[in-house]
Coordinates of C-alpha atoms and ligand atoms in Angstrom, one line a residue:
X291 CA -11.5 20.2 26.9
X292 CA -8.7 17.6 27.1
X293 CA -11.4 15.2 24.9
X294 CA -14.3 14.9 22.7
X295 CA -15.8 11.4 22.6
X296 CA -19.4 10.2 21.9
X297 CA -19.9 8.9 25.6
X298 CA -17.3 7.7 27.8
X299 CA -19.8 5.8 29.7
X300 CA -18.4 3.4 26.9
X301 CA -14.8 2.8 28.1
X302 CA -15.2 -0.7 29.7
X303 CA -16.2 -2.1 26.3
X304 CA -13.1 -0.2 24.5
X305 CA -10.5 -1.5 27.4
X306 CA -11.7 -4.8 26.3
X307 CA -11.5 -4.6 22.8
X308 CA -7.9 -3.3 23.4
X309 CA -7.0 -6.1 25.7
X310 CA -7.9 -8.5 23.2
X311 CA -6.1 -7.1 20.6
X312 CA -3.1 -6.7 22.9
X313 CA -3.3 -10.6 23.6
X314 CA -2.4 -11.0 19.9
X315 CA 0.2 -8.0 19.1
X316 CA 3.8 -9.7 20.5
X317 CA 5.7 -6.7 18.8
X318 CA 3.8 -4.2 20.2
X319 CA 3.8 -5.9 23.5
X320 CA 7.9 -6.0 23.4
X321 CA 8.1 -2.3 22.2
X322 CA 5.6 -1.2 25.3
X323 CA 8.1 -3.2 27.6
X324 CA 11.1 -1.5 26.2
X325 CA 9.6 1.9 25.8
X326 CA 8.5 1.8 30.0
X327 CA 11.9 1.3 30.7
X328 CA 13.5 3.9 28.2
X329 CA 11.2 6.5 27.7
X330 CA 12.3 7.4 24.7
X331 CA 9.4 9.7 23.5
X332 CA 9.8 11.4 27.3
X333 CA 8.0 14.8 26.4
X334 CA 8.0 14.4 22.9
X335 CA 4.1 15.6 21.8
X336 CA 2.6 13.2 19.4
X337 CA -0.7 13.6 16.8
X338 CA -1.8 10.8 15.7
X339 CA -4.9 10.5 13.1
X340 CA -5.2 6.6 12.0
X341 CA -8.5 4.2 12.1
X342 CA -9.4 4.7 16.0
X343 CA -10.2 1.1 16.7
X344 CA -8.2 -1.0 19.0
X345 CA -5.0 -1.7 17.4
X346 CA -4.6 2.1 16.9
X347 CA -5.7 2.8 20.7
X348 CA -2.8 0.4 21.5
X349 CA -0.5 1.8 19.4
X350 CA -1.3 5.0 21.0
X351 CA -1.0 3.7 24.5
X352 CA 2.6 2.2 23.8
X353 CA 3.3 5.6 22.9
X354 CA 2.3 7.1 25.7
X355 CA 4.5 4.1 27.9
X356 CA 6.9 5.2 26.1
X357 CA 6.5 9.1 27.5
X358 CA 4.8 10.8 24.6
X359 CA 2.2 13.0 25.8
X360 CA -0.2 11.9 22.8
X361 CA -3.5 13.5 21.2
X362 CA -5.3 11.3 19.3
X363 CA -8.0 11.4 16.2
X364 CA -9.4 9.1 13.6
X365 CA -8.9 9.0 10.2
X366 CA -12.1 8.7 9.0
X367 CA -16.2 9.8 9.8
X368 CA -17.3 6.1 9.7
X369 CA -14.2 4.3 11.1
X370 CA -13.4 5.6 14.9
X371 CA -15.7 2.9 17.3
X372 CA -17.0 5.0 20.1
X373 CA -16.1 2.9 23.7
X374 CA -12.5 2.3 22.0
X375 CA -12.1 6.7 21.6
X376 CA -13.9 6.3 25.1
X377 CA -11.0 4.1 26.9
X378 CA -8.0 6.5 25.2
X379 CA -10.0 9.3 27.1
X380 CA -10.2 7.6 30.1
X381 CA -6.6 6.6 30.2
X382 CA -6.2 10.6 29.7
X383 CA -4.6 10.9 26.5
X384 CA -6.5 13.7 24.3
X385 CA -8.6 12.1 21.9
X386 CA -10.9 14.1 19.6
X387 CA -13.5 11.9 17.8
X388 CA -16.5 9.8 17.2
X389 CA -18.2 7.7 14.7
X390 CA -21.0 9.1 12.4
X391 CA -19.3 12.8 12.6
X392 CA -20.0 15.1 9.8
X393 CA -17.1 16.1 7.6
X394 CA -16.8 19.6 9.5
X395 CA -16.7 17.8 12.4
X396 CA -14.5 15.4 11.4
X397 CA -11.7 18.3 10.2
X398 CA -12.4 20.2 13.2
X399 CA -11.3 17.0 15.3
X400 CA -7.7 17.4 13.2
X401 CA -7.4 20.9 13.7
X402 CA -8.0 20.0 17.4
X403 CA -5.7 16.8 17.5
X404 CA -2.9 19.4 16.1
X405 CA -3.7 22.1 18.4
X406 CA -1.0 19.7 20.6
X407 CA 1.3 21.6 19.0
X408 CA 3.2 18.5 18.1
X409 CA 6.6 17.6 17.2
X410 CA 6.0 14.2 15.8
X411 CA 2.6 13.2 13.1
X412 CA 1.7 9.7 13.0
X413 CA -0.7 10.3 9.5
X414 CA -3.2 8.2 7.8
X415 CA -4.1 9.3 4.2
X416 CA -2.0 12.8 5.1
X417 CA -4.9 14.3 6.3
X418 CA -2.9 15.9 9.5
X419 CA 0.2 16.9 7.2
X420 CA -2.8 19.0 4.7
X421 CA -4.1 20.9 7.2
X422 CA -0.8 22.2 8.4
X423 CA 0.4 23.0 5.6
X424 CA -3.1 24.9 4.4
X425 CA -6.0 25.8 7.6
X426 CA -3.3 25.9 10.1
X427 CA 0.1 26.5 9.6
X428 CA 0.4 28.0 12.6
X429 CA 0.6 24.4 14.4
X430 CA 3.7 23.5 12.9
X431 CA 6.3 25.6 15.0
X432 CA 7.4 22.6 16.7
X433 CA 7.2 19.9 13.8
X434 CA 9.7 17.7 13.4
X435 CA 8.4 15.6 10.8
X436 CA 6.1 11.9 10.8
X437 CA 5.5 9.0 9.1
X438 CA 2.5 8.0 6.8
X439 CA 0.8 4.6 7.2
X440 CA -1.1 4.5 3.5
X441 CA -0.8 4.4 0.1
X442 CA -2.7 7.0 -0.6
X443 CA -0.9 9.3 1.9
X444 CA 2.3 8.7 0.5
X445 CA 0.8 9.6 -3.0
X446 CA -0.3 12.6 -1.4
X447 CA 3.3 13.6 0.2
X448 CA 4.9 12.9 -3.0
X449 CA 3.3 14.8 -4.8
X450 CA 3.6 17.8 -2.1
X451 CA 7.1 17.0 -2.1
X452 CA 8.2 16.9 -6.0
X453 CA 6.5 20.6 -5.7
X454 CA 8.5 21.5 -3.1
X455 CA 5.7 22.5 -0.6
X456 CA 6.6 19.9 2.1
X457 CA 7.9 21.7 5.1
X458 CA 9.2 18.7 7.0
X459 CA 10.2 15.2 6.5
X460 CA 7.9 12.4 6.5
X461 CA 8.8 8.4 6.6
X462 CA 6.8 6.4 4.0
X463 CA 5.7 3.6 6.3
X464 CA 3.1 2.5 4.1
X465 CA 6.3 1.2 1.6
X466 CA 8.0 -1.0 4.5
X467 CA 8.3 -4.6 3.3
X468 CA 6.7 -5.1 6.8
X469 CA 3.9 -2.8 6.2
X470 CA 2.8 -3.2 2.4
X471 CA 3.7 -7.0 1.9
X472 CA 1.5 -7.9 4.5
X473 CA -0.9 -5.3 5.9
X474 CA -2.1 -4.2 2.3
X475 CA -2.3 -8.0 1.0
X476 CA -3.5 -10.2 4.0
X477 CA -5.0 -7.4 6.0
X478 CA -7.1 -5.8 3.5
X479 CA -7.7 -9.4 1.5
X480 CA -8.9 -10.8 4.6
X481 CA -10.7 -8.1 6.3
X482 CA -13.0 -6.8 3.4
X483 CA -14.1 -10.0 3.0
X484 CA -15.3 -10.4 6.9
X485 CA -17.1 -6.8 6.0
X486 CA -18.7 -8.2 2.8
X487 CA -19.7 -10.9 4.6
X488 CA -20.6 -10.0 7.9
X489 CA -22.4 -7.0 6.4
X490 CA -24.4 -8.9 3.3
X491 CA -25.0 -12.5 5.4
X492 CA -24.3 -13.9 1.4
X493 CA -22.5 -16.6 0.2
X494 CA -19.3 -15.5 -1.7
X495 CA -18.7 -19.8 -3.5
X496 CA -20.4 -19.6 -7.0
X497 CA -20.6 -15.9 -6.8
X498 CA -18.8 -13.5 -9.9
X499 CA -16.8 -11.2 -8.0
X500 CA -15.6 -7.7 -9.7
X501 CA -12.1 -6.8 -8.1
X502 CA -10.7 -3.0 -9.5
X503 CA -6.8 -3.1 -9.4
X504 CA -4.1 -5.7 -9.1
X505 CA -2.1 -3.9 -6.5
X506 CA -1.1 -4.7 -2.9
X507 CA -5.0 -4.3 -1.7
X508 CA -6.9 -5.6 -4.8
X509 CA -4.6 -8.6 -5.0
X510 CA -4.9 -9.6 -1.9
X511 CA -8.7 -9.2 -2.1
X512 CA -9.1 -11.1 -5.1
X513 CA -7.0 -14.0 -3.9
X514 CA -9.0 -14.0 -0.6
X515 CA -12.4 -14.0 -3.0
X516 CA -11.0 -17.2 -5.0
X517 CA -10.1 -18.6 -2.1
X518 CA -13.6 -18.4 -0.9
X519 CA -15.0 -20.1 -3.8
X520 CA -15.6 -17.2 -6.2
X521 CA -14.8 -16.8 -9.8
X522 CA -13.0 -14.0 -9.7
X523 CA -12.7 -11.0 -12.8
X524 CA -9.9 -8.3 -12.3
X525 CA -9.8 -4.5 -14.1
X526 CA -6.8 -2.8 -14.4
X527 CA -5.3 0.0 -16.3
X528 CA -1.9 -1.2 -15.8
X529 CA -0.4 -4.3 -18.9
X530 CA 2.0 -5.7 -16.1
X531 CA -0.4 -6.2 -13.4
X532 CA -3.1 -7.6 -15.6
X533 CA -0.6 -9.8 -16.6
X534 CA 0.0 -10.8 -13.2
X535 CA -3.5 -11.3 -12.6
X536 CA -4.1 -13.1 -16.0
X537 CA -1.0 -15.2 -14.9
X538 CA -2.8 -16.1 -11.2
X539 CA -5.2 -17.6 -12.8
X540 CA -8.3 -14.8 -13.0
X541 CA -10.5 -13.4 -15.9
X542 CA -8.7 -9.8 -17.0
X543 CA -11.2 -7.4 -19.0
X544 CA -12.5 -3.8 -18.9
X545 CA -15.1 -2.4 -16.4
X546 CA -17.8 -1.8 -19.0
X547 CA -17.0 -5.9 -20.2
X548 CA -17.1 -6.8 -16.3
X549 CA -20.2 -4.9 -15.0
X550 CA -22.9 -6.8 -16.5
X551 CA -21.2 -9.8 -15.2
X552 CA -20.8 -8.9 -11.5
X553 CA -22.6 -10.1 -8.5
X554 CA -20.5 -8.2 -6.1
X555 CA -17.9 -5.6 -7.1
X556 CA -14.7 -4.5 -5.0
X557 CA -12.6 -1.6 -5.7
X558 CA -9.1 -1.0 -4.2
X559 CA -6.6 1.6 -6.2
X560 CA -6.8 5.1 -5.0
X561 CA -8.1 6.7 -8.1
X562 CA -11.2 7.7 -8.4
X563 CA -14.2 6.9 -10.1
X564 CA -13.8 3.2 -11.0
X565 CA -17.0 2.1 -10.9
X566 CA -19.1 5.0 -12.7
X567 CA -22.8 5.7 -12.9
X568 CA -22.8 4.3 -16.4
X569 CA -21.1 0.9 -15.4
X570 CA -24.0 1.0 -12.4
X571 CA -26.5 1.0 -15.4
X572 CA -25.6 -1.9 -16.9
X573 CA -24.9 -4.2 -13.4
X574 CA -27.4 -7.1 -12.7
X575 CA -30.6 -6.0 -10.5
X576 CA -29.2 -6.4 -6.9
X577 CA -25.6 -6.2 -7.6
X578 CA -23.1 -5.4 -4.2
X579 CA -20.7 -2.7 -4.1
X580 CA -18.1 -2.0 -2.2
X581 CA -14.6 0.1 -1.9
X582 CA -11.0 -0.2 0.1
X583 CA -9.5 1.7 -1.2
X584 CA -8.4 5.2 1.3
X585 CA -10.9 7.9 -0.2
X586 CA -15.0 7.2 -0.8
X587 CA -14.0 8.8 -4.4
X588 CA -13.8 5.1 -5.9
X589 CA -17.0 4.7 -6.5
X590 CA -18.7 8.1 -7.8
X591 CA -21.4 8.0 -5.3
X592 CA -22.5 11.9 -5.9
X593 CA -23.5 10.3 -9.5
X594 CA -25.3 7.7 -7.6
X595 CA -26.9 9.8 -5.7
X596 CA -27.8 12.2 -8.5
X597 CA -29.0 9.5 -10.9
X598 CA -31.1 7.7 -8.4
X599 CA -34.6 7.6 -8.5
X600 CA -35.3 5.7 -5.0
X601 CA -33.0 5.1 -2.2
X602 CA -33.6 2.5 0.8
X603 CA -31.6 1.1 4.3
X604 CA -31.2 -2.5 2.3
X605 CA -29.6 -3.4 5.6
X606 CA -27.6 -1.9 8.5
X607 CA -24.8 -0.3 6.3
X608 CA -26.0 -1.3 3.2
X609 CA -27.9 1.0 1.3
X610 CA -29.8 0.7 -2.0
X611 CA -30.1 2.9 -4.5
X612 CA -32.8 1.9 -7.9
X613 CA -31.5 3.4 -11.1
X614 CA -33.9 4.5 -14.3
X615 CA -33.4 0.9 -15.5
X616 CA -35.8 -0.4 -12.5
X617 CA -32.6 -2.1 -11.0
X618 CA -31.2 -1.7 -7.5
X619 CA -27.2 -1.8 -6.7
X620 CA -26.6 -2.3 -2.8
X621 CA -23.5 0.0 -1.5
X622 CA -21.8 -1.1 1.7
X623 CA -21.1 1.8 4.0
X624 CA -21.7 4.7 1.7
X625 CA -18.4 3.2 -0.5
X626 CA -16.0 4.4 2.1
X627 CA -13.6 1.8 2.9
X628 CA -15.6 -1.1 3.8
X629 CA -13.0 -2.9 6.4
X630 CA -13.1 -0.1 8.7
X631 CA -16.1 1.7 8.5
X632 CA -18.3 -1.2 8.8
X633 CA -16.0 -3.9 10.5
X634 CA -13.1 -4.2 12.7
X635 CA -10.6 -3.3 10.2
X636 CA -7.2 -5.5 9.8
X637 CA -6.7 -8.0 12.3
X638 CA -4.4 -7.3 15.1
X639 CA -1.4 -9.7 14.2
X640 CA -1.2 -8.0 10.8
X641 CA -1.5 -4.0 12.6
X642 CA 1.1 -5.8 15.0
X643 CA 3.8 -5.8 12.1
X644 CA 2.4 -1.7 10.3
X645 CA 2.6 -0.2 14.1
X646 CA 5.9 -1.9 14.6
X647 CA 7.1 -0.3 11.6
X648 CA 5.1 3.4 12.7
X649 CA 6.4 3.2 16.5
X650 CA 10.3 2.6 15.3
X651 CA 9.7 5.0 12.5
X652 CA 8.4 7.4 15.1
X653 CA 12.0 6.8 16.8
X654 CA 13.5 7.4 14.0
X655 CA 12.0 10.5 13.2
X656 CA 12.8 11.4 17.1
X657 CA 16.8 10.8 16.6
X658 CA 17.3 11.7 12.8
X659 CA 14.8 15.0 11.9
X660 CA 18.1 17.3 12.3
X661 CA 19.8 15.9 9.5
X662 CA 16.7 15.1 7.5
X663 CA 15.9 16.9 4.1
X664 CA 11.8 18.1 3.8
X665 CA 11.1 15.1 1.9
X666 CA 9.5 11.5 1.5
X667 CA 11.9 9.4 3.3
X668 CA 11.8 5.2 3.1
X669 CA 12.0 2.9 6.2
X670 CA 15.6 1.8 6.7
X671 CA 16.1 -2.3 6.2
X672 CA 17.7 -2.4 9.2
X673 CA 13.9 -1.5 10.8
X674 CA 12.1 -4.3 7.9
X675 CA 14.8 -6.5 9.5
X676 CA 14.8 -6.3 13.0
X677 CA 10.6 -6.3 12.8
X678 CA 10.4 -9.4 10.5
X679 CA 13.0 -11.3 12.7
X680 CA 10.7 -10.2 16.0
X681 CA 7.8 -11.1 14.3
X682 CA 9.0 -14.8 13.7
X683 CA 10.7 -15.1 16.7
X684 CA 7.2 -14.7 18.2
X685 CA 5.5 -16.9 16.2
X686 CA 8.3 -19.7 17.2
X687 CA 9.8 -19.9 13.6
X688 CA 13.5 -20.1 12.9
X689 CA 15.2 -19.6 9.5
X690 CA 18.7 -20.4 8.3
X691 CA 21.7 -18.5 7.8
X692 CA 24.3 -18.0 5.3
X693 CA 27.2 -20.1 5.9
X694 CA 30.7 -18.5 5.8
X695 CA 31.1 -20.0 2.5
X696 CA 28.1 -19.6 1.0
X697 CA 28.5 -15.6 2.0
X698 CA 32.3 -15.9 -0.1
X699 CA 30.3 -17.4 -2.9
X700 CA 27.4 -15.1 -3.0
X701 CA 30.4 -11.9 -2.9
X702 CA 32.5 -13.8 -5.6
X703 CA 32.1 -13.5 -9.2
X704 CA 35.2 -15.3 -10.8
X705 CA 33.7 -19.1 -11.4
Ligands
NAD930 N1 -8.8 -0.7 3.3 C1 -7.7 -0.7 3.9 O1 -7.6 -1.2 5.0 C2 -6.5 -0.3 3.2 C3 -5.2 -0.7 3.6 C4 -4.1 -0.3 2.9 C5 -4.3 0.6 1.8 N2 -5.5 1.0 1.5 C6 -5.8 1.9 0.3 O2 -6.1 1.1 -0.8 C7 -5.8 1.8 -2.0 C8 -4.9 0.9 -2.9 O3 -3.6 0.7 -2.2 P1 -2.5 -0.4 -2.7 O4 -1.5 -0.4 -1.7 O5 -3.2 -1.6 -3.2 O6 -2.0 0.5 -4.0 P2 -1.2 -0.1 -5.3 O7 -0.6 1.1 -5.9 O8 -0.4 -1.3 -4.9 O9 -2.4 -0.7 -6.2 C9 -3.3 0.1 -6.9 C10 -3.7 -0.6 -8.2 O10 -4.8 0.0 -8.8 C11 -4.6 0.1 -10.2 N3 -5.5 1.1 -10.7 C12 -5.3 2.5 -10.6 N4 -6.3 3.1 -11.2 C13 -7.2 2.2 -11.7 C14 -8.4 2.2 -12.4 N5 -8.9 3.4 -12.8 N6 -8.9 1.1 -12.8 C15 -8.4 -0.1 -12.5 N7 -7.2 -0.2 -11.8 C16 -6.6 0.9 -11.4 C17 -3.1 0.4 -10.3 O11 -2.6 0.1 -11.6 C18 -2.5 -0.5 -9.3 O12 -2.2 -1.8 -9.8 C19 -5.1 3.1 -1.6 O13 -6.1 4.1 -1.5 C20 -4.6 2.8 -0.1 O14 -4.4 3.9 0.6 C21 -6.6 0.6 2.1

């Protein structure tokens, strides 16, 4: 079976999610127009595991304009939507996943996304690059190599690759200027905060807001929180970025200090176990919790689970869970990452400047993998450049440029 969607009865919604989406991705528009001309993926296979909502389906589709023949899967159970899976299928590109699947499901869609046999990954969290290098090894005869669109994947490849187990080269998009600066910061600041708020129907002004990490996500989150009238506390484990938190202007302290204080509590690092069972005990009666960061392992949810003594649908995707103390805590979409699985995810002009970066990366992967070592390899600045100067260029904006003199002065070091 060249697909396995929920229903693809639901295509005409997903073609108009994508269109809209395409309506505001210039970059990706450009590349599709290049790529139908060139070709330059012409029989190149691609697997591609990443979010399936609209931005990804386009990204898949300018692929596919560009000649790849493309299979297609999500990256996690709660965040493919099932008429945008449905239009991919239509437009006859092998797509393997729905929303809601359980987690064997969800592994066997990888295995079946890789069963392509492909030469090029486009990865999310590394999930594609663990299975062929542990279930199914046997799909990566005609690997060339990928590139990885988060931080926690590229965590995960390093780590593969200082033990020397990585069998192909993979580009760290996630560490682009035009992938982390903006994507991580605006996307995932602006976008968890439509989830929390679309999700909850609450006011975020006058509310304490918990954010866990000062890091591209968590940042980004908690400026997006003060920004939205909250008094905002940040937890870190790290003196420099508390610093940098204390220094923009938020309350710095430890988890157990900031649980009792909390009204809703947002956790973005990709470690695990941030907010604990024992912080859970000592939050207000009604307190919200939430996670962004790539794994649901943020906030220990088996413990919840375990130490609950009543559980209740609070809302759609909001379930509650009353601990020994008599108090409830109110976890959006079962603590996986809250943008995705229960929203829309980043908004399409900020995917516009990640999927840039992924579909040159892709290229580069395509002309370089020969003379590539089995490692994790950084986006050239030539492809930061030439995306950042697109990307104002579509927005209308020019910048200036170094005179001939002021080039002399910055190469010069006699005074
Ligand atoms: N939801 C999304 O759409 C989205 C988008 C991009 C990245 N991510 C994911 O979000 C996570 C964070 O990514 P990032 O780019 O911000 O990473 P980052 O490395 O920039 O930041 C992580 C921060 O968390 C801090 N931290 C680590 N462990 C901690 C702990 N136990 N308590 C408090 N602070 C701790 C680190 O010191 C660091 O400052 C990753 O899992 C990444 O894959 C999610």
């Amino acid at each position: 079976m060249e697909y396995q969607v929920r229903d693809i009865s639901l295509a005409p919604l997903g073609w108009q999610k994508i269109n809209w989406v395409k309506n505001n991705m210039p970059l990706l528009r450009g590349l599709e127009e290049e790529f139908l001309k060139t070709k330059p993926f012409q029989g190149i296979k691609i697997s591609l595991s990443v979010h399936l909502e609209a931005k990804t389906a386009y990204l898949s589709l300018v692929l596919a304009a560009g000649g790849a023949e493309m299979s297609v899967t999500g990256s996690n159970v709660l965040s493919t939507q099932d008429d945008v899976a449905a239009a991919l299928a239509d437009a006859g590109l092998k797509v393997f996943a729905y929303h809601g699947a359980t987690e064997e499901e969800y592994y066997r869609h990888i295995e079946m996304c890789l069963e392509h046999k492909p030469n090029i990954l486009i990865d999310d969290g590394a999930d594609l690059v663990t299975m062929l290098h542990t279930k199914r090894p046997d799909l990566a005869a005609e690997i060339w190599g990928g590139c990885e669109e988060t931080t926690t994947g590229v965590i995960r490849l390093k780590a593969m690759a200082r033990q020397g187990v990585l069998k192909f080269p993979m580009v760290a998009v996630n560490d682009a200027d035009c992938k982390h600066l903006f994507d991580n910061r605006y996307g995932t600041g602006q976008s968890t905060w439509d989830s929390i708020m679309r999700n909850t129907n609450l006011i975020i002004a006058a509310k304490k807001v918990v954010v866990v990490g000062y890091g591209w996500c968590s940042r980004g989150i908690a400026m997006r929180a003060a920004a939205l009238g909250a008094n905002v506390i940040v937890t870190e484990i790290d003196p420099i970025k508390a610093i940098e938190a204390k220094m923009d202007g938020f309350d710095v302290m430890p988890m157990r200090q900031a649980a009792p204080l909390g009204d809703i509590f947002v956790t973005a690092t990709g470690c695990c176990k941030t907010i604990t069972v024992e912080h859970m005990m000592k939050m207000k009666d009604g307190a919200i919790l939430s996670n962004a960061g790539h794994f649901d392992s943020e906030i220990d949810m088996a413990g919840l689970k375990e130490a609950a003594v009543a559980t209740k649908e609070a809302r759609k995707n909001i379930t509650g869970y009353q601990l020994t103390s008599g108090n409830w805590v109110n976890v959006v979409a079962e603590g996986r990452l809250v943008n995705i699985a229960a929203a829309d995810g980043h908004p399409a002009e900020i995917m516009d400047l990640s999927f840039a970066v992924q579909a040159l990366s892709a290229m580069y992967i395509k002309d370089h993998h020969k003379e590539l070592e089995n490692t994790v390899i950084d986006v050239s600045d030539e492809i930061d450049s030439v995306i950042a100067r697109r990307k104002l260029a579509a927005w209308g904006v020019e910048i200036d440029k170094l005179t001939k003199e002021q080039e002399d002065y910055l190469n010069s070091w006699e005074v």
